[in-house]
Coordinates of C-alpha atoms in Angstrom, one line a residue:
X7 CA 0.0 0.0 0.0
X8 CA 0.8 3.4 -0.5
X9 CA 0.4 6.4 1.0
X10 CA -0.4 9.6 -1.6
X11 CA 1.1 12.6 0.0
X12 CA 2.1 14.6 -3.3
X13 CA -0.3 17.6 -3.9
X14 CA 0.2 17.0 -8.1
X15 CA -1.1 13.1 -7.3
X16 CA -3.9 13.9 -5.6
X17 CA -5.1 16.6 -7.8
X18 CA -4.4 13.7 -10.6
X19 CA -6.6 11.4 -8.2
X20 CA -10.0 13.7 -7.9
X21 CA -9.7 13.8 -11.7
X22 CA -9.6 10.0 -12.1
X23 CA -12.3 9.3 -9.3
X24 CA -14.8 12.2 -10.8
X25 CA -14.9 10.0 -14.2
X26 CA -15.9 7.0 -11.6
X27 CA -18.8 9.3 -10.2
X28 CA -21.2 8.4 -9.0
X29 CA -19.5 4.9 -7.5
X30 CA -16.9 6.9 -5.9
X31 CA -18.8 9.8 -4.4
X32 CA -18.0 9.3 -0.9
X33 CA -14.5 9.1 -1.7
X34 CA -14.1 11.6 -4.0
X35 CA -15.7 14.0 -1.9
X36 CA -13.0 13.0 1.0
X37 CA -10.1 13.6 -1.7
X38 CA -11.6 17.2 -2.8
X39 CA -11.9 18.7 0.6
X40 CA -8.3 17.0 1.3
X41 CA -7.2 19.0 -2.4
X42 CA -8.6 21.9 -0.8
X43 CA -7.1 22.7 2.6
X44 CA -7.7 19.3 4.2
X45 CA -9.8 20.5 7.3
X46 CA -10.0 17.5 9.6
X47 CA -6.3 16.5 8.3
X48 CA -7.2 12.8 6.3
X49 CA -4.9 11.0 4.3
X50 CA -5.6 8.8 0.7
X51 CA -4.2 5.7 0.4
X52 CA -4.1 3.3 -2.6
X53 CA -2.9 -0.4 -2.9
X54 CA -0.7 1.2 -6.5
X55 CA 0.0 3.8 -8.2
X56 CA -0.6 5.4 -10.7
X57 CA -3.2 2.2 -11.7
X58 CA -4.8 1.3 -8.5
X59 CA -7.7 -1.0 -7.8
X60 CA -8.6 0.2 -4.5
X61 CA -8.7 3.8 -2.7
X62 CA -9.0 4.8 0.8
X63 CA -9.4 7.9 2.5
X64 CA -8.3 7.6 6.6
X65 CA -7.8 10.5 9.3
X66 CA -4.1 10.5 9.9
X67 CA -3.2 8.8 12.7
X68 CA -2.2 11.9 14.9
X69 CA -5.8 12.5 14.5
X70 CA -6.9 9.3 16.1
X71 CA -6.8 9.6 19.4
X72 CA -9.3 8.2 21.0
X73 CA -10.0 4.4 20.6
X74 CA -13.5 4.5 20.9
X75 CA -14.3 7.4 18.6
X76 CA -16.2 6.1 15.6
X77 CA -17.5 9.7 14.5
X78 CA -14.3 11.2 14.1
X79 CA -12.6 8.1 12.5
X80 CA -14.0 7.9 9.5
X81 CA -13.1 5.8 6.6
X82 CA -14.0 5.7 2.7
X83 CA -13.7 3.4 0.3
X84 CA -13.7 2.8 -3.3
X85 CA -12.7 0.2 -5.5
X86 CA -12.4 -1.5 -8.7
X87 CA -11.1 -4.6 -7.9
X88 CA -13.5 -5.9 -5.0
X89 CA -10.4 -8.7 -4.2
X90 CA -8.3 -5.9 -3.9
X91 CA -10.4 -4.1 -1.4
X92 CA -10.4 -6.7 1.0
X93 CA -6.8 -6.9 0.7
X94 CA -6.2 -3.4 1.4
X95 CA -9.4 -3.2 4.6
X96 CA -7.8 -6.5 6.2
X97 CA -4.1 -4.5 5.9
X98 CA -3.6 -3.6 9.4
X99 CA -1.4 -1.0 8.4
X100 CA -4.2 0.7 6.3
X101 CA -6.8 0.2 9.1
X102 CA -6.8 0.1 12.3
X103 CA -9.2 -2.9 13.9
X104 CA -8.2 -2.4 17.2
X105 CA -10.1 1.0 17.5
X106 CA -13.4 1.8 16.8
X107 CA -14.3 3.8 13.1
X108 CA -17.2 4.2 10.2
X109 CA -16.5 3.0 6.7
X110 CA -18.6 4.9 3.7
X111 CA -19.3 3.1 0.9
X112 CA -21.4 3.0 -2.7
X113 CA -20.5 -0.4 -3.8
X114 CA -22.3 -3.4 -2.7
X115 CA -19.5 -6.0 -2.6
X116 CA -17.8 -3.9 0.7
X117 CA -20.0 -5.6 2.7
X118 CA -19.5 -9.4 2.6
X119 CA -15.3 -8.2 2.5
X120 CA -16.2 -5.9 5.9
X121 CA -18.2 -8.6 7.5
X122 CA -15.5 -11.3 7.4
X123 CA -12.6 -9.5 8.8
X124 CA -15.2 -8.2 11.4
X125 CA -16.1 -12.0 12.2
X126 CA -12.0 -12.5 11.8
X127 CA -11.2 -9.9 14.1
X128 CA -14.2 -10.6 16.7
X129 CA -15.4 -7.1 16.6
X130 CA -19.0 -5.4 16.8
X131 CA -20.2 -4.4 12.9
X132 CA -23.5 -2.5 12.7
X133 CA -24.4 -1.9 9.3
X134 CA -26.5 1.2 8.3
X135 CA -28.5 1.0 4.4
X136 CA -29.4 4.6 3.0
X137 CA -31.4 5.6 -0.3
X138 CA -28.7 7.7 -2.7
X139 CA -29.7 10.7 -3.7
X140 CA -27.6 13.1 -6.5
X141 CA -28.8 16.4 -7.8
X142 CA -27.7 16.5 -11.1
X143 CA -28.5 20.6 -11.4
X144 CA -27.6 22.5 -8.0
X145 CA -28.4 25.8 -9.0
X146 CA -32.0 25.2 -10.0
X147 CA -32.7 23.7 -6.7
X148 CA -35.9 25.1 -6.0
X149 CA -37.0 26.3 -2.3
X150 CA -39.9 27.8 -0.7
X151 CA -39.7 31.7 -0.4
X152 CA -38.5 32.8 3.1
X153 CA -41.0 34.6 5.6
X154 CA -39.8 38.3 7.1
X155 CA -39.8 37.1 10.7
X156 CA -36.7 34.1 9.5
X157 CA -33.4 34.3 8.6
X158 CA -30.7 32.9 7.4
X159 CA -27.4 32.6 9.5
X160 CA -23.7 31.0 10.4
X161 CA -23.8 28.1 12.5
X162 CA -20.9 27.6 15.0
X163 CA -19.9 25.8 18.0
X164 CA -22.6 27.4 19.9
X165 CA -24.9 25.4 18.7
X166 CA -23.6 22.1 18.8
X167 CA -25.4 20.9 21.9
X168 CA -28.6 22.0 19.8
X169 CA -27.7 19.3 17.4
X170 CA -26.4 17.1 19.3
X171 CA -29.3 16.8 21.6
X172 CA -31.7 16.6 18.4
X173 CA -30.2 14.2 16.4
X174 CA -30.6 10.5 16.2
X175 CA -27.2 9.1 16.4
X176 CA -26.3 12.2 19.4
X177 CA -25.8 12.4 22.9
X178 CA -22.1 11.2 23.1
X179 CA -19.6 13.7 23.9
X180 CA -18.1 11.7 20.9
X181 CA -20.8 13.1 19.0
X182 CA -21.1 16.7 20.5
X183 CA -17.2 16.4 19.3
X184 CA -18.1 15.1 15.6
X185 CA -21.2 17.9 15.0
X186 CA -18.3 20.9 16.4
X187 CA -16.0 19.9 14.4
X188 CA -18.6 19.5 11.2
X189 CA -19.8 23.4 11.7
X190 CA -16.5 24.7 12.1
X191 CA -14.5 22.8 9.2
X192 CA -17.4 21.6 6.5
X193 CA -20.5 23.9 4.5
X194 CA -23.7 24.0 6.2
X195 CA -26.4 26.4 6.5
X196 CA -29.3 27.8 9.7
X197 CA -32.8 29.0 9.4
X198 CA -33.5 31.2 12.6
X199 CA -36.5 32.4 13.3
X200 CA -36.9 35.8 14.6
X201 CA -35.3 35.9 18.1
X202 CA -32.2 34.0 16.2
X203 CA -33.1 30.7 17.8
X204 CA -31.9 28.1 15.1
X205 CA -34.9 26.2 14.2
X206 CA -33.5 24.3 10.8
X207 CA -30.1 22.8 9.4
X208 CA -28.2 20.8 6.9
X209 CA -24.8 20.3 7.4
X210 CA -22.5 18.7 5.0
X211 CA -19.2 16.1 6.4
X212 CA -16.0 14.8 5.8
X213 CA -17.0 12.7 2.5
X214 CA -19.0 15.9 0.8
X215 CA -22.4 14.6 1.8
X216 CA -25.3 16.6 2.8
X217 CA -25.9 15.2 6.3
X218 CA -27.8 15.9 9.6
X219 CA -30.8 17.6 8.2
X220 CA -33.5 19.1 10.7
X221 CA -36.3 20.9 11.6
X222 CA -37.9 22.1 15.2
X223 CA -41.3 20.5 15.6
X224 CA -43.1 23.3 15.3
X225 CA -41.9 24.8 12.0
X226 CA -41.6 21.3 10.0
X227 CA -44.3 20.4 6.9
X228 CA -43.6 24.4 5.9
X229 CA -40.7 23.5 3.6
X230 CA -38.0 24.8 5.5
X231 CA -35.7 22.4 5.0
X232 CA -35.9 23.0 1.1
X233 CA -34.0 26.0 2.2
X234 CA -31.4 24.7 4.2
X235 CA -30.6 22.0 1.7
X236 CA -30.3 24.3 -0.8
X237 CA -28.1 26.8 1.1
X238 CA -25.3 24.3 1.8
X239 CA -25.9 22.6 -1.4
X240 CA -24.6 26.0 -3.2
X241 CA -21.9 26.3 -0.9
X242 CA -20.7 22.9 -1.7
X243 CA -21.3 23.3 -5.5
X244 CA -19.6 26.0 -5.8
X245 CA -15.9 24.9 -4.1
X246 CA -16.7 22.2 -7.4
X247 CA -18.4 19.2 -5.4
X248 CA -21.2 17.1 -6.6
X249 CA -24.6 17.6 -4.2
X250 CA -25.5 14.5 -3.0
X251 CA -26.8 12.5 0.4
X252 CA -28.3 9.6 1.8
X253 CA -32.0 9.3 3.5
X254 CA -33.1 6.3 5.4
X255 CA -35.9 4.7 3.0
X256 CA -38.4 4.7 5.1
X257 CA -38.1 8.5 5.8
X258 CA -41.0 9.5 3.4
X259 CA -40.8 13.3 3.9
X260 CA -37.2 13.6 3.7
X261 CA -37.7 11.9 0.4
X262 CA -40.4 13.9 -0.9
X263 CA -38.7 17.5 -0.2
X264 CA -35.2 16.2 -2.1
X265 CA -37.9 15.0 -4.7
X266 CA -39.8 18.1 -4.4
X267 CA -35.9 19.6 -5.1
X268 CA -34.7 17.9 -8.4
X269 CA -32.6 15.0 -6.6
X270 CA -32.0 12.0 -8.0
X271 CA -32.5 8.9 -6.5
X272 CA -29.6 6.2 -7.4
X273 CA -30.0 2.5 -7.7
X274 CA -26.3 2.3 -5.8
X275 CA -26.8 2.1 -2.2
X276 CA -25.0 4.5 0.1
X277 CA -23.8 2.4 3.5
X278 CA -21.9 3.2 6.2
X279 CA -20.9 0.5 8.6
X280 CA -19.8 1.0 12.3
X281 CA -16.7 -1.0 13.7
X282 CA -16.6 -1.0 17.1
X283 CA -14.3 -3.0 19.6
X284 CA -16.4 -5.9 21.8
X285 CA -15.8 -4.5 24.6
X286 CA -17.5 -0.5 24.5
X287 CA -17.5 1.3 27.4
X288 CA -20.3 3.6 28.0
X289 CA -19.8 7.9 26.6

């Protein structure tokens, strides 16, 4: 394996995994925002160059620091060689099994390679399924037109308990850690209502995926996430990244607003799977 550490390589990499689009969106994404100042400080590596079969992108291990941390180490993957993969995932050297992490993945054959070195390894996998969905047209992303009494505004650490506390996979300090670091390094976009309480989000993470949507109780079924999405949508679209994210299948009005938008849905499926150690001690 190979670690890509030359700025002309990796510029030469997004190139080659945009013509692999949409496969390689999670990856891809990871590469651009590495091209482009490398916020959270992740690494690419390949199993060759320049012909590879298999990429992955990786925090750098200065970054891991905490054994137990699956939010902020987080993995993507792409191959073409599905042999090659497992290789590279079962290559201590390219991933570490010992600690906990998330793998983010578009290609179906990850999974049967990921659940035998989990087996192998005798460690936890939880596997998470979501619909894929690509805009193919980000500036005519439609949106419902904005009342006087709300606004749109920055998002900052401030209100990471907010999201923390409302969000599904929350209430970790690991989390609270994860959703920080996501509004201070990544796109993502508030609606406040008039005494500039935030009352609806999208953020956008690591991998270039819109991510984390929500709306308070009382303002939801009034299109306001329409204009969330679309503000960090344009914010991603225009540092060059495809808009795209993932919606559980069986959340019906997440999937009629990114209908209502112009999204795409993908026959690929976008998965993300959770390694944790056996033995996980309470956060």
């Amino acid at each position: 394996m190979l670690i890509l550490t030359c700025p002309s390589k990796l510029q030469l990499l997004e190139g080659m995994l945009k013509r692999s689009l949409p496969l390689a969106l999670p990856v891809h994404g990871a590469v651009m925002h590495i091209n482009r100042g490398n916020p959270v400080q992740h690494e690419v590596v390949v199993d060759s160059w320049p012909e590879f079969k298999v990429v992955l992108t990786r925090p750098q291990r200065k970054v891991m620091k905490d054994k137990w941390d699956f939010f902020t180490n987080l993995y993507a993957a792409f191959y073409q060689d599905v042999d090659a993969c497992q290789a590279l995932l079962e290559n201590a050297e390219a991933i570490d099994w010992s600690m906990a992490f998330q793998l983010h993945v578009l290609q179906d054959g990850v999974y049967k390679a990921v659940r035998s070195i989990a087996e192998a390894r005798h460690v936890h996998l939880k596997p998470y399924s979501y619909l894929t969905a690509l805009h193919p047209d980000p500036p005519s992303l439609s949106q419902k037109r904005l009342r006087n009494d709300l606004h749109i505004g920055t998002i900052n650490s401030s209100h990471a308990a907010l999201l923390n506390d409302t969000w599904s996979e929350g209430g970790s300090s690991h989390s609270l850690r994860y959703l920080d670091s996501l509004v201070r390094n990544f796109p993502c976009t508030g609606l406040f209502n008039k005494e500039w309480q935030l009352i609806s989000w999208t953020l956008s993470d690591p991998v270039g995926c819109l991510t984390h949507s929500y709306t308070h109780p009382q303002y939801r079924g009034q299109g306001w996430i329409e204009v969330v999405t679309k503000g960090t949508a344009m914010k991603l679209y225009a540092h060059g990244f495809p808009v795209y994210g993932g919606v559980l299948a069986e959340n019906h009005p997440s999937r009629q607003a990114l209908k209502r938008q112009g999204f795409n849905f993908l026959p690929c499926t976008y998965s993300v799977f959770i390694v944790t150690p056996t033995l996980d001690p309470q956060t």
